[in-house]
Short mmCIF file of C-alpha atoms in Angstrom, two decimals:
data_model
loop_
_atom_site.label_atom_id
_atom_site.label_comp_id
_atom_site.label_asym_id
_atom_site.label_seq_id
_atom_site.Cartn_x
_atom_site.Cartn_y
_atom_site.Cartn_z
CA TYR A 4 155.71 169.66 71.45
CA ALA A 5 152.60 169.00 69.83
CA GLY A 6 151.89 168.63 65.74
CA VAL A 7 147.70 168.51 66.36
CA ILE A 8 145.76 168.86 69.57
CA LYS A 9 142.43 167.70 69.15
CA ASN A 10 139.85 167.17 71.58
CA LYS A 11 139.49 163.40 73.92
CA ASN A 12 137.13 162.22 71.41
CA GLY A 13 139.63 163.20 68.46
CA LEU A 14 136.81 164.63 66.20
CA GLY A 15 137.50 168.74 66.86
CA ALA A 16 139.51 171.40 68.80
CA PRO A 17 139.84 170.77 72.28
CA ALA A 18 138.00 173.25 74.69
CA PHE A 19 140.50 176.04 77.66
CA ALA A 20 138.17 175.94 80.27
CA ASN A 21 140.45 178.13 82.35
CA GLY A 22 141.61 180.01 78.84
CA LEU A 23 144.84 180.40 76.86
CA THR A 24 147.87 181.89 77.61
CA SER A 25 150.64 182.37 74.59
CA VAL A 26 154.28 183.76 75.71
CA GLY A 27 154.73 183.86 72.49
CA VAL A 28 152.98 184.71 69.05
CA ILE A 29 149.52 183.23 67.70
CA THR A 30 149.63 182.22 64.12
CA ALA A 31 145.94 181.64 62.96
CA THR A 32 146.73 180.26 59.20
CA GLY A 33 143.34 179.65 58.46
CA GLY A 34 141.69 183.03 60.18
CA PHE A 35 140.47 183.62 63.56
CA SER A 36 136.79 183.29 65.07
CA GLY A 37 135.21 183.09 67.80
CA ASN A 38 133.80 185.54 70.68
CA VAL A 39 135.44 187.89 72.57
CA THR A 40 134.43 188.84 76.00
CA GLY A 41 136.93 191.72 77.26
CA ASP A 42 139.49 193.48 75.73
CA VAL A 43 141.62 193.01 72.99
CA THR A 44 145.11 194.17 72.93
CA GLY A 45 148.34 193.70 70.89
CA ASN A 46 148.82 193.89 66.85
CA VAL A 47 146.91 192.21 64.07
CA ASN A 48 149.39 191.32 61.61
CA ASN A 49 147.26 191.07 58.55
CA SER A 50 147.88 191.93 54.89
CA SER A 51 144.47 192.66 54.01
CA ASN A 52 141.44 193.97 56.20
CA LEU A 53 140.66 193.93 60.10
CA ILE A 54 137.11 193.19 60.50
CA LEU A 55 134.71 192.64 63.17
CA LYS A 56 131.57 191.50 63.73
CA THR A 57 128.59 191.15 66.18
CA ASP A 58 125.95 189.17 65.48
CA ASN A 59 127.24 187.26 62.72
CA ALA A 60 127.39 191.09 60.63
CA GLU A 61 130.20 193.44 59.82
CA ARG A 62 130.50 196.29 61.88
CA VAL A 63 133.71 197.98 61.19
CA ARG A 64 136.76 197.23 58.69
CA ILE A 65 139.75 198.36 59.13
CA ASP A 66 141.63 198.24 55.77
CA SER A 67 145.43 197.52 55.06
CA THR A 68 146.23 200.96 54.83
CA GLY A 69 144.60 202.17 58.03
CA LYS A 70 141.40 203.83 56.29
CA VAL A 71 138.48 202.62 58.46
CA GLY A 72 134.58 201.94 57.88
CA ILE A 73 131.54 201.42 59.74
CA SER A 74 128.30 200.28 59.21
CA THR A 75 126.19 197.01 60.09
CA GLY A 76 126.73 195.58 56.98
CA ASN A 77 129.79 194.87 54.40
CA ILE A 78 131.71 198.07 54.28
CA ASP A 79 134.70 199.47 52.53
CA PRO A 80 135.84 202.56 52.94
CA SER A 81 136.28 203.01 49.10
CA GLY A 82 139.71 205.29 49.85
CA ASN A 83 138.04 207.61 52.22
CA GLN A 84 140.24 207.76 56.00
CA LEU A 85 136.84 207.33 57.70
CA LEU A 86 133.46 206.25 55.87
CA ILE A 87 130.02 205.88 58.30
CA ARG A 88 127.05 204.26 56.66
CA ALA A 89 123.67 204.65 58.07
CA ALA A 90 120.50 205.94 57.63
CA SER A 91 119.62 209.23 59.14
CA THR A 92 116.59 211.81 58.97
CA VAL A 93 116.85 215.31 60.61
CA GLY A 94 114.78 214.85 63.87
CA THR A 95 115.37 211.40 64.76
CA ASN A 96 117.84 210.40 67.41
CA LYS A 97 119.15 207.28 65.50
CA GLY A 98 121.43 207.02 62.31
CA HIS A 99 123.81 210.32 63.11
CA ILE A 100 127.83 210.84 63.55
CA MET A 101 126.76 212.66 67.37
CA LEU A 102 128.60 214.16 69.65
CA THR A 103 127.75 214.51 73.05
CA GLY A 104 129.79 216.61 75.66
CA ASP A 105 130.04 215.44 79.36
CA SER A 106 128.57 218.75 80.56
CA SER A 107 125.77 220.37 81.51
CA VAL A 108 127.22 223.83 82.42
CA VAL A 109 125.58 226.69 79.99
CA GLY A 110 128.21 228.11 77.41
CA GLU A 111 130.07 224.67 77.06
CA GLY A 112 128.94 221.85 74.38
CA PRO A 113 130.92 219.59 72.01
CA GLN A 114 132.78 220.47 68.93
CA ILE A 115 134.69 220.08 66.03
CA VAL A 116 137.84 221.30 65.62
CA PHE A 117 139.52 221.60 62.64
CA SER A 118 143.71 221.82 62.52
CA GLU A 119 146.71 221.11 60.93
CA SER A 120 148.91 218.65 61.69
CA GLY A 121 152.72 218.81 61.67
CA PRO A 122 155.47 219.93 64.01
CA GLY A 123 154.38 223.86 65.52
CA ALA A 124 150.69 223.78 63.81
CA ASN A 125 148.49 221.44 65.46
CA TRP A 126 146.68 224.08 66.76
CA ALA A 127 142.74 224.72 67.03
CA GLY A 128 142.07 226.51 63.34
CA ALA A 129 138.83 226.84 63.00
CA TYR A 130 135.68 224.95 65.15
CA ILE A 131 132.24 224.04 64.38
CA GLY A 132 130.44 223.95 68.22
CA HIS A 133 126.79 223.59 69.86
CA THR A 134 127.00 225.54 73.12
CA ARG A 135 124.31 224.45 75.70
CA GLN A 136 122.09 227.80 76.91
CA GLY A 137 119.37 225.50 78.37
CA GLY A 138 118.25 221.80 79.54
CA GLY A 139 117.01 219.47 77.08
CA SER A 140 120.06 220.07 74.17
CA VAL A 141 118.50 223.66 73.77
CA GLY A 142 122.05 226.11 72.48
CA ASP A 143 123.57 227.70 70.19
CA LEU A 144 125.53 227.02 67.36
CA ARG A 145 128.72 228.58 66.69
CA PHE A 146 131.25 228.80 63.55
CA GLY A 147 134.79 230.16 64.60
CA THR A 148 138.24 230.62 62.89
CA ARG A 149 141.66 231.20 63.50
CA ALA A 150 142.74 235.08 62.60
CA ALA A 151 146.28 234.99 63.35
CA ALA A 152 149.01 232.58 64.33
CA GLY A 153 149.18 231.64 67.85
CA ASP A 154 150.32 229.22 69.86
CA ALA A 155 148.25 226.55 71.76
CA ASN A 156 146.42 228.82 73.87
CA THR A 157 145.12 230.99 70.99
CA VAL A 158 141.25 230.20 71.08
CA PRO A 159 139.50 230.47 67.00
CA THR A 160 137.81 233.75 66.92
CA GLU A 161 133.96 233.08 66.75
CA ARG A 162 132.57 234.26 63.02
CA LEU A 163 129.10 233.19 63.39
CA ARG A 164 126.63 232.07 65.78
CA ILE A 165 122.85 230.86 65.06
CA SER A 166 120.98 230.87 68.01
CA ASN A 167 118.42 228.45 69.15
CA THR A 168 116.17 231.02 68.49
CA GLY A 169 116.94 231.34 64.65
CA ALA A 170 118.37 234.44 65.42
CA ILE A 171 121.93 234.95 63.17
CA GLY A 172 124.68 237.00 65.10
CA LEU A 173 127.89 237.41 62.99
CA SER A 174 131.31 237.56 65.06
CA GLY A 175 129.49 236.26 68.20
CA ALA A 176 126.07 237.02 69.48
CA ASN A 177 125.32 240.60 67.88
CA TYR A 178 122.22 239.13 67.12
CA GLY A 179 119.87 240.71 64.14
CA THR A 180 116.25 238.98 63.94
CA SER A 181 115.83 235.70 63.73
#
């Protein structure tokens, strides 16, 4: 049992060179700061925000209601479920929300899928996706919606496609002119 633990000089906190293991709850009444190298698991019981920093700058904030803000400075989700702030210019590869696909197979690519949640209704209702047509990110942009109720195996029907050459097709690859 100890009321206060100090380093050997009695002037500061001790160093735990081999780590510190707790079999119970650790309560940090003055907050917690420090460097984490490795995985962090468990629960954070806090009545306000969880703030993650790198290089002393706030990068991620999760507020007490579960809303998430991502940025390179102090960021408050301000009522949004997810808020990402960064400079973005089309034609660059930085400052975007980027979805990448792991496949290099023609006809496959990353998608944003819209679905409802709840009992029996958590299947894809619509999508926006990029499908690879060649190397170097060449591909088509596709939009699809669900035509009728179905099950998890019912894929939304493609409604609009914009090809990598600018041609527009309705209900798939029914291209007219660019």
